[in-house]
Coordinates of C-alpha atoms and ligand atoms in Angstrom, one line a residue:
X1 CA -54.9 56.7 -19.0
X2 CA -52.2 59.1 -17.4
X3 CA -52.9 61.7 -14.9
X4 CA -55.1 63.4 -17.2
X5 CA -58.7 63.0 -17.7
X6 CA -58.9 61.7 -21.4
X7 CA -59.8 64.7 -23.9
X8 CA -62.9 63.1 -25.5
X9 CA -63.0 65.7 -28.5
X10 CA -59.6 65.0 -29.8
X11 CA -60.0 61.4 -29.4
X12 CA -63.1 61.9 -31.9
X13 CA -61.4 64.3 -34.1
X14 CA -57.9 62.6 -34.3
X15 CA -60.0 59.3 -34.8
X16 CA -60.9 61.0 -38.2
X17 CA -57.7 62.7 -39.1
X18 CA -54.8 59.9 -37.6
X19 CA -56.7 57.7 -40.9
X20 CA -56.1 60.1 -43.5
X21 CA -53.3 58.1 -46.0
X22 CA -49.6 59.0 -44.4
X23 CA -51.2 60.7 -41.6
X24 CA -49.4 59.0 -38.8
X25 CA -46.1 59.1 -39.7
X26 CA -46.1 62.8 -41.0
X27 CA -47.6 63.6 -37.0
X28 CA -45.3 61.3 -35.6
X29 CA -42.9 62.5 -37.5
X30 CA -43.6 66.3 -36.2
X31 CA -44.0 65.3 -32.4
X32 CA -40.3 64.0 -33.1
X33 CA -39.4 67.6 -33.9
X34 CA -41.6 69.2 -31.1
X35 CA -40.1 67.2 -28.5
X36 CA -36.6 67.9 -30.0
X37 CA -37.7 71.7 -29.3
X38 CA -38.5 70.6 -26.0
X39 CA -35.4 69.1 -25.2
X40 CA -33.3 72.5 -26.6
X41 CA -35.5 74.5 -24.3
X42 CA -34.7 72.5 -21.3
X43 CA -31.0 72.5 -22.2
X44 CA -30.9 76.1 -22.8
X45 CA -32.7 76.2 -18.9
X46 CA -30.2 74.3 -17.7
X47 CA -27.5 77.1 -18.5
X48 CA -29.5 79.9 -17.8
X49 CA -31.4 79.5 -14.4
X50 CA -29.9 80.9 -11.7
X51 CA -31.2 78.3 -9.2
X52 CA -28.3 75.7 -9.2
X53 CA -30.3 73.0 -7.3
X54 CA -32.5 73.0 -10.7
X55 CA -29.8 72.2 -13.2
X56 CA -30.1 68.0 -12.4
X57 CA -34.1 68.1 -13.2
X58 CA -34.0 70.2 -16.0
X59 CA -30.5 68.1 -17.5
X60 CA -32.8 65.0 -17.0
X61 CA -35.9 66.6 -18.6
X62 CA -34.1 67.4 -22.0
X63 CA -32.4 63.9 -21.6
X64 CA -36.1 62.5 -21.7
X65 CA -37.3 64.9 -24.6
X66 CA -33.9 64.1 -26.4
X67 CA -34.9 60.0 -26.2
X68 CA -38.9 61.0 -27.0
X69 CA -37.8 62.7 -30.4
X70 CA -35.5 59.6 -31.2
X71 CA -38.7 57.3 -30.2
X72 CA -40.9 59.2 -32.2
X73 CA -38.8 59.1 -34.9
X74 CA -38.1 55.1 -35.0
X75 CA -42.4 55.0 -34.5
X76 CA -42.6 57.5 -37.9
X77 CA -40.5 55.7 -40.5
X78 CA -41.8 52.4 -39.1
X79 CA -45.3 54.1 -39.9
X80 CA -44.0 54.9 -43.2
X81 CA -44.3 52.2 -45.3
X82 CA -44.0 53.0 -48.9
X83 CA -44.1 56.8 -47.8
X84 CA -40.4 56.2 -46.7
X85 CA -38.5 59.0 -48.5
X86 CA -40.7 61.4 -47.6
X87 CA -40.8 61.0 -44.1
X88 CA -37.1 60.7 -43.8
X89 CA -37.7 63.8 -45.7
X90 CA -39.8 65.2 -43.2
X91 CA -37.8 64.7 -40.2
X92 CA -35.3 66.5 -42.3
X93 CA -36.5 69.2 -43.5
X94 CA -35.5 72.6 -42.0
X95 CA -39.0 74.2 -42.6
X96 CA -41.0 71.1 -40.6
X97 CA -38.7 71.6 -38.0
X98 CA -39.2 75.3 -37.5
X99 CA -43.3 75.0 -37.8
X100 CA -42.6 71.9 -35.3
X101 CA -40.0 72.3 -33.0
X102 CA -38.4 75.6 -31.9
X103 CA -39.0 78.4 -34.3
X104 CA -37.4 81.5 -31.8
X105 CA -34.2 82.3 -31.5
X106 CA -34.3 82.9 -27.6
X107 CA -34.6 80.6 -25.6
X108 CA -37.8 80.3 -23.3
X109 CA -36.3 80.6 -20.5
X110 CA -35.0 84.0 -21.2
X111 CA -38.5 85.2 -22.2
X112 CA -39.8 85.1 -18.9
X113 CA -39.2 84.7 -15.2
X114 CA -38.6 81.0 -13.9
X115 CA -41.7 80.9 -11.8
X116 CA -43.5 81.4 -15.5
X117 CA -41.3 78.6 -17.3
X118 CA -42.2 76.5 -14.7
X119 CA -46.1 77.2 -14.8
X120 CA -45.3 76.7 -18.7
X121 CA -43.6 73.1 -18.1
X122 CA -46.9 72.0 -15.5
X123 CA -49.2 73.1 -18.5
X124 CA -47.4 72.0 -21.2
X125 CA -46.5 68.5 -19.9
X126 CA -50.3 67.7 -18.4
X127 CA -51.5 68.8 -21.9
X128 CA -49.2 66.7 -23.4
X129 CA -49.9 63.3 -21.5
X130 CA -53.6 63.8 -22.3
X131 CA -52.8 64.2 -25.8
X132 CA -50.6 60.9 -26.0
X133 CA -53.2 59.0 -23.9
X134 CA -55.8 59.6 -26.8
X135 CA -52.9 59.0 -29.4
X136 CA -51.8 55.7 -27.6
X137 CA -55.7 55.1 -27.5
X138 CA -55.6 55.6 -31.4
X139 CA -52.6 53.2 -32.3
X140 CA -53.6 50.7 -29.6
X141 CA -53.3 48.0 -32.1
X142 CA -49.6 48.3 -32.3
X143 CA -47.2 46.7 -29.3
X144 CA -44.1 48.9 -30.0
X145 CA -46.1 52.0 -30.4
X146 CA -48.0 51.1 -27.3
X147 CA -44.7 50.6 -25.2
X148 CA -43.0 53.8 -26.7
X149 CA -45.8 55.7 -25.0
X150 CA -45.7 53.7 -21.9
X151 CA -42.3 55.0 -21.7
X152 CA -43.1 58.2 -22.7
X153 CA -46.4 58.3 -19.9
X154 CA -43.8 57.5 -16.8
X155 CA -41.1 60.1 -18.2
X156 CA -44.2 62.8 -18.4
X157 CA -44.9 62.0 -14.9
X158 CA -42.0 63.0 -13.6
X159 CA -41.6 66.1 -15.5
X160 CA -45.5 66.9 -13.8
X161 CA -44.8 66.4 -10.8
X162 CA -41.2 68.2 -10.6
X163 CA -42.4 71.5 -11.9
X164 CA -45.6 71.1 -10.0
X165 CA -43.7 70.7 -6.9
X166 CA -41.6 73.5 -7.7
X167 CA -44.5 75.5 -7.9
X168 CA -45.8 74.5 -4.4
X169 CA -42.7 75.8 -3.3
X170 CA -43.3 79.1 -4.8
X171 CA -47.0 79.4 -3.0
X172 CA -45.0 78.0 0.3
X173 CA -42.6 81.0 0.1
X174 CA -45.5 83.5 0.3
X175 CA -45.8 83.9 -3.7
X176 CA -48.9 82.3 -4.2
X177 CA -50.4 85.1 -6.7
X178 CA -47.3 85.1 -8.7
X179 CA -47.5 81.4 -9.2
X180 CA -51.8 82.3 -10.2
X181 CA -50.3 85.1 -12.5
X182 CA -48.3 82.8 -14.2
X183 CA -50.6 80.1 -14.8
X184 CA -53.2 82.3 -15.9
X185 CA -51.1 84.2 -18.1
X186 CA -49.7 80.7 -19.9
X187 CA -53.5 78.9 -20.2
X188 CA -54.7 82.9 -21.9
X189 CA -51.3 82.5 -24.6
X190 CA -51.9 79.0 -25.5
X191 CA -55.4 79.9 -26.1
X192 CA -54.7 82.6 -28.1
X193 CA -51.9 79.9 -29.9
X194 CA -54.4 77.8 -29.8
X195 CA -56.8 79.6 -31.6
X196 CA -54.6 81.2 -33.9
X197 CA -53.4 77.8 -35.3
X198 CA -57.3 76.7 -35.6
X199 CA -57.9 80.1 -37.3
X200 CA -55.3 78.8 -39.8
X201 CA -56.4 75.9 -40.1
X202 CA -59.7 77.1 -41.3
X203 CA -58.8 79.7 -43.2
X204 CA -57.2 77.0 -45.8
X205 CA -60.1 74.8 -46.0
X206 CA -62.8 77.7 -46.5
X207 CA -60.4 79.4 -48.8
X208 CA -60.4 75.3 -51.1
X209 CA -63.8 75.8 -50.4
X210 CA -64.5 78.4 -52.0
X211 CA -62.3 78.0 -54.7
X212 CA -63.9 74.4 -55.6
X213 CA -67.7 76.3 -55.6
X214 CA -66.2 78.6 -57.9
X215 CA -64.5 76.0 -60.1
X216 CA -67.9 74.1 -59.9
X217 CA -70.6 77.1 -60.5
X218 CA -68.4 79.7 -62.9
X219 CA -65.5 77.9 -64.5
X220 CA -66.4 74.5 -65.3
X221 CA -69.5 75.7 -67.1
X222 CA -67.8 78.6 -68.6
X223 CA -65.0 76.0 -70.3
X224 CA -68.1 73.9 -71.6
X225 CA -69.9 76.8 -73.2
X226 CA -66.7 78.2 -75.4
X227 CA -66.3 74.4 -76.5
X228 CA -69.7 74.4 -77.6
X229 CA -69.7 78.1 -79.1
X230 CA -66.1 77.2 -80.7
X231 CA -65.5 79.2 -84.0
X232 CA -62.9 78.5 -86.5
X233 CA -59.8 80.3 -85.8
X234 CA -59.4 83.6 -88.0
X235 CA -55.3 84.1 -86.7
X236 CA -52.5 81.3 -87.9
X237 CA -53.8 78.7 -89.0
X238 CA -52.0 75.5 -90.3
X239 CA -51.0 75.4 -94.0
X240 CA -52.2 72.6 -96.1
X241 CA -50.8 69.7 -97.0
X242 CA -49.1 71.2 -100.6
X243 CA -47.8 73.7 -98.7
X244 CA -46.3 71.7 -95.4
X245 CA -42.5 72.1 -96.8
X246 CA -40.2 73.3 -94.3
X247 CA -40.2 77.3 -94.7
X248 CA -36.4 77.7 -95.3
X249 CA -36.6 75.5 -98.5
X250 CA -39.9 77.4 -99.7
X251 CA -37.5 80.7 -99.3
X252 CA -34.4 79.5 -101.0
X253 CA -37.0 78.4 -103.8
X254 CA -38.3 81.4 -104.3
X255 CA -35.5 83.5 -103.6
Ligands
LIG301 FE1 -41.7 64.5 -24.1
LIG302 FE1 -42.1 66.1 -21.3

């Protein structure tokens, strides 16, 4: 376990879902994209803070998220098996890396003050070691896999404790409450993210729902009933068998 406190729930929910047929490489697959997002964000920090002493930690940080997307790649199409071409087709595809990766056009530094990216980094990074914890839990079985996120678990560290410590600087310097403001305003928008994917999520399986009870109840029985209550056609109907000459000939005959 890393840092975090494991996150019993997901380990119970993932230990359904990570079974599904081709589920692990299409999620490997997508934390390859979402760490490539990462590592964009931290590059587009690095030219935009205007602390200079923080370019070298956040240069190193999108150097770790740069190798964790090319790990998590290798781990997906390794996953693959006879799913191959559609993984590689996956990690590909435009569309899987917007809903995975970065999906704005600004940066997000630029969307807020550093004090806030930072508070976003802390939150995002101690989320993310629970998560792999419970992944690595899941996939325990596999040596490679289990080193890739050994790897992955010391980089996260790091990244912790960095923007952690940056933040203890902030509260140092007499800003305590902006550093509170921050993290209280980053926990209340991935909430709301949070539950807005989930609300996704379950809009599509009540909407399959519904349309399988009324497949089921109303159209299943309605297709058996007009078989049943079939009459004979009164439009076209086919000619007989005296008659089944090719229509141009019939015409030139009569013609
Ligand atoms: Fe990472
Ligand atoms: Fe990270």
């Amino acid at each position: 376990m890393i840092l975090e406190r494991r996150d019993w729930v997901l380990w119970a929910i993932s230990s359904v879902i990570w079974r599904l047929p081709g589920k692990v490489p299409s999620k490997l697959a997508g934390f390859s994209h979402t760490e490539f997002g990462s590592a964009l964000d931290m590059l587009a920090a690095v030219l935009e803070t205007p602390r200079r002493e923080m370019r070298a930690r956040y240069f190193r940080h999108a150097l770790d998220e740069l190798k964790h997307a090319a790990m998590f790649r290798r781990r997906s199409l390794a996953y693959a098996g006879e799913r191959v071409k559609r993984t590689q087709a996956m990690l590909d595809d435009s569309n899987f890396i917007r809903e995975h990766g970065i999906n704005d056009a600004d940066s997000l530094f630029s969307k807020s003050e550093e004090v806030e990216f930072l508070a976003f980094v802390w939150i995002a990074e101690r989320r993310a070691a629970q998560q792999f914890d419970v992944y690595a839990d899941l996939l325990k079985n596999d040596e490679d896999t289990q080193d890739m996120f050994a790897e992955i678990a010391k980089d996260e560290r790091f990244h912790i404790s960095y923007s952690r410590y940056e933040l203890d600087r902030y509260e140092a310097k007499g800003k305590a409450e902006e550093v509170k403001d921050a993290v209280d305003r980053i926990r209340r928008r991935r909430f709301l993210e949070a539950w807005l994917r989930f609300s996704v999520v379950l809009g599509d399986f009540m909407s399959n729902l519904w349309l399988g009870i009324l497949y089921v109840l109303v159209i299943a029985p309605s297709s058996v009933l007009a078989k049943l209550t079939e009459k004979r056609s009164r439009g076209f109907v086919r000619p007989d068998d005296e008659w089944d000459e090719p229509l141009f000939e019939r015409a030139q005959m009569q013609a």
